[in-house]
CSV table of C-alpha atoms and ligand atoms in Angstrom, one decimal:
chain,number,residue,atom,x,y,z
X,1,MET,CA,0.0,0.0,0.0
X,2,ILE,CA,2.7,2.5,1.1
X,3,HIS,CA,4.8,1.3,-1.8
X,4,THR,CA,2.1,2.0,-4.3
X,5,LEU,CA,1.4,5.4,-2.7
X,6,ARG,CA,5.1,6.3,-3.0
X,7,LYS,CA,5.1,5.2,-6.6
X,8,ILE,CA,2.2,7.4,-7.4
X,9,ILE,CA,3.6,10.4,-5.6
X,10,LEU,CA,6.9,10.1,-7.5
X,11,THR,CA,5.2,9.7,-10.8
X,12,VAL,CA,3.5,13.0,-10.2
X,13,TYR,CA,6.4,14.7,-8.5
X,14,LYS,CA,9.1,14.0,-11.1
X,15,PRO,CA,7.5,15.8,-14.1
X,16,LEU,CA,6.2,18.5,-11.8
X,17,PHE,CA,9.7,19.0,-10.4
X,18,TYR,CA,11.2,19.3,-13.8
X,19,LEU,CA,8.5,21.6,-15.1
X,20,ILE,CA,8.5,24.1,-12.2
X,21,GLY,CA,11.5,23.5,-10.2
X,22,PHE,CA,14.0,23.3,-13.0
X,23,TRP,CA,13.9,27.2,-13.5
X,24,PHE,CA,14.9,27.8,-10.0
X,25,TYR,CA,18.2,25.9,-10.0
X,26,LYS,CA,21.5,27.4,-11.3
X,27,GLU,CA,22.2,24.1,-13.3
X,28,ILE,CA,20.5,20.7,-13.0
X,29,HIS,CA,19.9,17.9,-15.5
X,30,MET,CA,17.0,15.6,-16.3
X,31,SER,CA,19.0,12.8,-14.8
X,32,ASP,CA,19.4,14.4,-11.4
X,33,TYR,CA,17.1,13.3,-8.7
X,34,ILE,CA,16.3,15.5,-5.7
X,35,SER,CA,14.1,13.9,-3.1
X,36,PRO,CA,10.9,15.9,-2.3
X,37,MET,CA,12.1,15.6,1.3
X,38,ALA,CA,15.5,17.2,0.7
X,39,TYR,CA,16.0,20.8,1.7
X,40,VAL,CA,17.9,23.2,-0.8
X,41,ARG,CA,18.1,26.7,0.6
X,42,LYS,CA,19.8,28.6,-2.3
X,43,ARG,CA,18.5,26.9,-5.4
X,44,ASN,CA,20.0,29.5,-7.7
X,45,LYS,CA,23.4,28.5,-6.3
X,46,LEU,CA,23.1,24.8,-6.7
X,47,LYS,CA,24.8,23.1,-9.7
X,48,LEU,CA,24.4,19.4,-10.4
X,49,GLY,CA,26.4,17.6,-13.0
X,50,GLY,CA,23.8,15.0,-14.0
X,51,GLU,CA,23.0,11.6,-12.5
X,52,CYS,CA,23.1,13.1,-8.9
X,53,VAL,CA,21.0,11.8,-6.2
X,54,LEU,CA,20.1,14.0,-3.2
X,55,GLN,CA,18.4,11.7,-0.7
X,56,ARG,CA,15.6,12.5,1.8
X,57,SER,CA,16.3,14.8,4.7
X,58,CYS,CA,19.5,16.1,3.4
X,59,SER,CA,20.2,19.8,3.5
X,60,LEU,CA,22.1,21.9,1.0
X,61,LEU,CA,22.7,25.4,2.4
X,62,GLY,CA,25.1,27.3,0.3
X,63,ASP,CA,27.0,27.8,-2.9
X,64,ILE,CA,27.3,24.2,-4.0
X,65,THR,CA,28.6,22.5,-7.1
X,66,LEU,CA,28.5,18.8,-7.5
X,67,GLY,CA,30.0,16.8,-10.3
X,68,ARG,CA,28.5,13.9,-12.2
X,69,ALA,CA,26.9,11.0,-10.4
X,70,VAL,CA,27.3,12.3,-6.8
X,71,PHE,CA,25.2,10.7,-4.1
X,72,ILE,CA,24.3,12.6,-0.9
X,73,GLY,CA,22.8,10.3,1.7
X,74,PRO,CA,19.9,10.9,4.0
X,75,GLY,CA,20.4,13.4,6.8
X,76,SER,CA,23.6,14.8,5.5
X,77,CYS,CA,24.1,18.6,5.6
X,78,LEU,CA,26.3,20.6,3.2
X,79,TYR,CA,26.9,24.2,4.3
X,80,GLY,CA,28.8,27.0,2.6
X,81,LYS,CA,31.0,27.0,-0.5
X,82,ILE,CA,31.5,23.4,-1.6
X,83,GLU,CA,32.8,21.8,-4.8
X,84,MET,CA,32.7,18.1,-5.4
X,85,GLY,CA,34.1,16.1,-8.3
X,86,ASP,CA,32.4,13.2,-10.1
X,87,TYR,CA,31.3,10.0,-8.5
X,88,VAL,CA,31.6,11.2,-4.9
X,89,MET,CA,29.6,9.2,-2.4
X,90,VAL,CA,28.4,10.9,0.8
X,91,ALA,CA,26.9,8.3,3.4
X,92,PRO,CA,24.0,9.2,5.8
X,93,ASN,CA,24.4,11.9,8.5
X,94,VAL,CA,27.5,13.6,7.2
X,95,MET,CA,28.3,17.2,8.0
X,96,ILE,CA,30.3,19.3,5.6
X,97,ALA,CA,30.6,22.7,7.1
X,98,ALA,CA,32.4,25.2,4.9
X,99,GLY,CA,32.2,28.1,7.3
X,100,ASN,CA,32.6,29.3,10.9
X,101,HIS,CA,31.1,32.1,13.0
X,102,GLY,CA,33.4,34.9,14.0
X,103,TYR,CA,34.3,34.8,17.8
X,104,GLN,CA,37.1,37.4,18.2
X,105,ASP,CA,35.0,40.0,20.0
X,106,ARG,CA,33.6,39.0,23.4
X,107,SER,CA,31.3,41.9,23.7
X,108,VAL,CA,29.3,41.0,20.5
X,109,PRO,CA,27.2,37.8,20.3
X,110,MET,CA,28.9,35.4,18.0
X,111,LEU,CA,25.6,35.3,16.1
X,112,HIS,CA,26.3,38.8,15.0
X,113,GLN,CA,29.9,38.4,14.2
X,114,GLN,CA,31.3,38.1,10.7
X,115,ASP,CA,31.2,34.6,9.4
X,116,THR,CA,34.2,33.2,7.6
X,117,SER,CA,34.3,30.8,4.8
X,118,ARG,CA,37.3,29.4,2.8
X,119,GLY,CA,35.4,26.6,1.1
X,120,ILE,CA,35.7,22.8,1.0
X,121,ARG,CA,36.9,20.9,-2.1
X,122,ILE,CA,36.3,17.2,-2.6
X,123,GLY,CA,38.0,15.4,-5.3
X,124,ARG,CA,36.7,12.9,-7.8
X,125,ASP,CA,35.7,9.4,-6.6
X,126,VAL,CA,35.9,10.1,-2.9
X,127,TRP,CA,33.8,8.0,-0.3
X,128,ILE,CA,32.7,9.8,2.9
X,129,GLY,CA,31.6,7.5,5.6
X,130,ALA,CA,28.6,7.8,7.9
X,131,GLY,CA,28.6,10.5,10.4
X,132,ALA,CA,31.8,12.1,9.2
X,133,VAL,CA,32.5,15.8,9.7
X,134,ILE,CA,34.6,17.9,7.4
X,135,LEU,CA,35.6,21.4,8.4
X,136,ASP,CA,36.1,24.6,6.4
X,137,GLY,CA,39.2,25.0,4.3
X,138,VAL,CA,39.8,21.3,3.8
X,139,THR,CA,40.6,19.7,0.5
X,140,VAL,CA,40.0,16.0,0.1
X,141,GLY,CA,42.2,14.5,-2.7
X,142,GLU,CA,40.9,12.2,-5.5
X,143,GLY,CA,40.1,8.6,-4.6
X,144,ALA,CA,40.3,9.2,-0.8
X,145,ILE,CA,38.1,7.5,1.8
X,146,ILE,CA,36.8,9.3,4.9
X,147,GLY,CA,36.1,6.7,7.6
X,148,ALA,CA,32.8,6.6,9.6
X,149,LEU,CA,32.7,9.3,12.3
X,150,ALA,CA,35.9,11.0,11.2
X,151,LEU,CA,36.5,14.6,12.1
X,152,VAL,CA,38.5,16.0,9.2
X,153,ASN,CA,40.2,19.3,9.9
X,154,ARG,CA,43.3,18.9,7.6
X,155,ASP,CA,43.7,18.1,3.9
X,156,VAL,CA,43.5,14.5,3.0
X,157,PRO,CA,46.0,13.4,0.3
X,158,PRO,CA,44.7,11.4,-2.8
X,159,TYR,CA,43.9,7.7,-2.3
X,160,MET,CA,44.4,7.7,1.5
X,161,ILE,CA,42.0,6.3,4.0
X,162,VAL,CA,41.6,8.4,7.0
X,163,GLY,CA,39.7,8.0,10.3
X,164,GLY,CA,39.4,9.2,13.9
X,165,ASN,CA,39.1,12.5,15.6
X,166,PRO,CA,41.0,14.4,14.4
X,167,ALA,CA,41.3,12.3,11.3
X,168,LYS,CA,44.7,10.7,10.6
X,169,VAL,CA,45.8,8.4,7.8
X,170,ILE,CA,44.9,4.8,8.4
X,171,LYS,CA,46.3,3.3,5.2
X,172,GLU,CA,46.6,3.9,1.5
X,173,ARG,CA,44.3,2.4,-1.1
X,174,PRO,CA,45.9,-0.4,-3.0
X,175,SER,CA,47.2,0.8,-6.4
X,176,LYS,CA,46.7,-2.6,-8.2
X,177,THR,CA,43.4,-3.8,-9.7
X,178,PRO,CA,42.5,-7.1,-7.8
X,179,GLY,CA,43.3,-10.1,-9.9
X,180,ALA,CA,45.8,-8.2,-12.1
X,181,SER,CA,49.3,-9.8,-12.4
Q,1,COA,C1,37.5,3.4,6.6
Q,1,COA,C2,37.0,2.0,6.3
Q,1,COA,C3,36.6,2.0,4.8
Q,1,COA,C4,38.2,1.1,6.4
Q,1,COA,O1,37.7,-0.3,6.1
Q,1,COA,P1,38.9,-1.4,6.1
Q,1,COA,O2,39.8,-1.2,4.9
Q,1,COA,O3,38.1,-2.8,6.1
Q,1,COA,O4,39.8,-1.2,7.3
Q,1,COA,P2,40.0,-2.2,8.6
Q,1,COA,O5,38.8,-2.5,9.2
Q,1,COA,O6,40.9,-3.2,8.1
Q,1,COA,O7,40.8,-1.2,9.7
Q,1,COA,C5,42.1,-0.8,9.6
Q,1,COA,C6,42.4,0.0,10.8
Q,1,COA,O8,41.7,1.3,10.7
Q,1,COA,C7,40.9,1.4,11.8
Q,1,COA,N1,39.6,2.0,11.4
Q,1,COA,C8,38.8,1.5,10.4
Q,1,COA,N2,37.7,2.3,10.3
Q,1,COA,C9,37.9,3.5,11.1
Q,1,COA,C10,37.2,4.6,11.4
Q,1,COA,N3,36.1,4.8,10.7
Q,1,COA,N4,37.7,5.4,12.2
Q,1,COA,C11,38.8,5.2,12.9
Q,1,COA,N5,39.6,4.1,12.7
Q,1,COA,C12,39.1,3.2,11.8
Q,1,COA,C13,40.7,0.0,12.4
Q,1,COA,O9,40.4,0.0,13.8
Q,1,COA,C14,42.0,-0.6,12.1
Q,1,COA,O10,43.0,-0.1,13.1
Q,1,COA,P3,44.1,-1.2,13.6
Q,1,COA,O11,44.9,-1.6,12.4
Q,1,COA,O12,44.8,-0.4,14.6
Q,1,COA,O13,43.3,-2.3,14.2
Q,1,COA,C15,35.8,1.6,7.1
Q,1,COA,O14,36.2,1.2,8.4
Q,1,COA,C16,34.7,2.6,7.2
Q,1,COA,O15,34.8,3.5,8.1
Q,1,COA,N6,33.7,2.5,6.4
Q,1,COA,C17,32.6,3.5,6.3
Q,1,COA,C18,31.3,2.7,6.3
Q,1,COA,C19,30.1,3.5,6.1
Q,1,COA,O16,30.1,4.7,6.6
Q,1,COA,N7,29.2,3.1,5.4
Q,1,COA,C20,27.9,3.8,5.2
Q,1,COA,C21,27.3,3.5,3.9
Q,1,COA,S1,28.1,4.3,2.5
């Protein structure tokens, strides 16, 4: 019953989304899918590269550019200026926070101090594990893996697997294709 209802809603939602929603985004393609339960605050600043999936309950708050076939898992939050390459996988409940509140002046509430943002860059073919947090200014190199629950506050070199708080290199991804001699 619920399955059928979901099917009907999606059948109506998709064409409606493309007909009406399309005009509000900076750049999206017919092959991109944004769940009706995802929240995009600045649609005119969101760029999707095609075949992207934004799952339910994810929030995109900022100036965000995603490459081709990027998957954003449920409950994840992308905040600030973020660029992602192709084939990036973001697991559920990840926080990518490309910004900080100003805190230099004790006499002014931090809420009213100048925010800072350097931006976050995520390379191509990166896998970000569940519950990870990536802080402002970080660059994650191509092919890297961010372990579940990692707190990433420094750049991650390409093809490295990092984990922990603060995140450290656990190991490097094998360079050989399995089975190849
Ligand atoms: C990072 C990850 C891919 C590594 O997997 P793996 O190659 O099988 O690594 P291993 O289990 O052999 O662990 C190697 C070492 O790293 C440590 N480690 C593994 N994952 C870690 C993590 N997330 N944080 C901190 N340390 C971690 C292990 O304790 C082990 O340490 P030791 O050698 O001192 O015992 C995996 O642990 C992970 O976090 N996957 C994310 C899963 C996920 O979020 N899925 C959501 C759906 S997409």
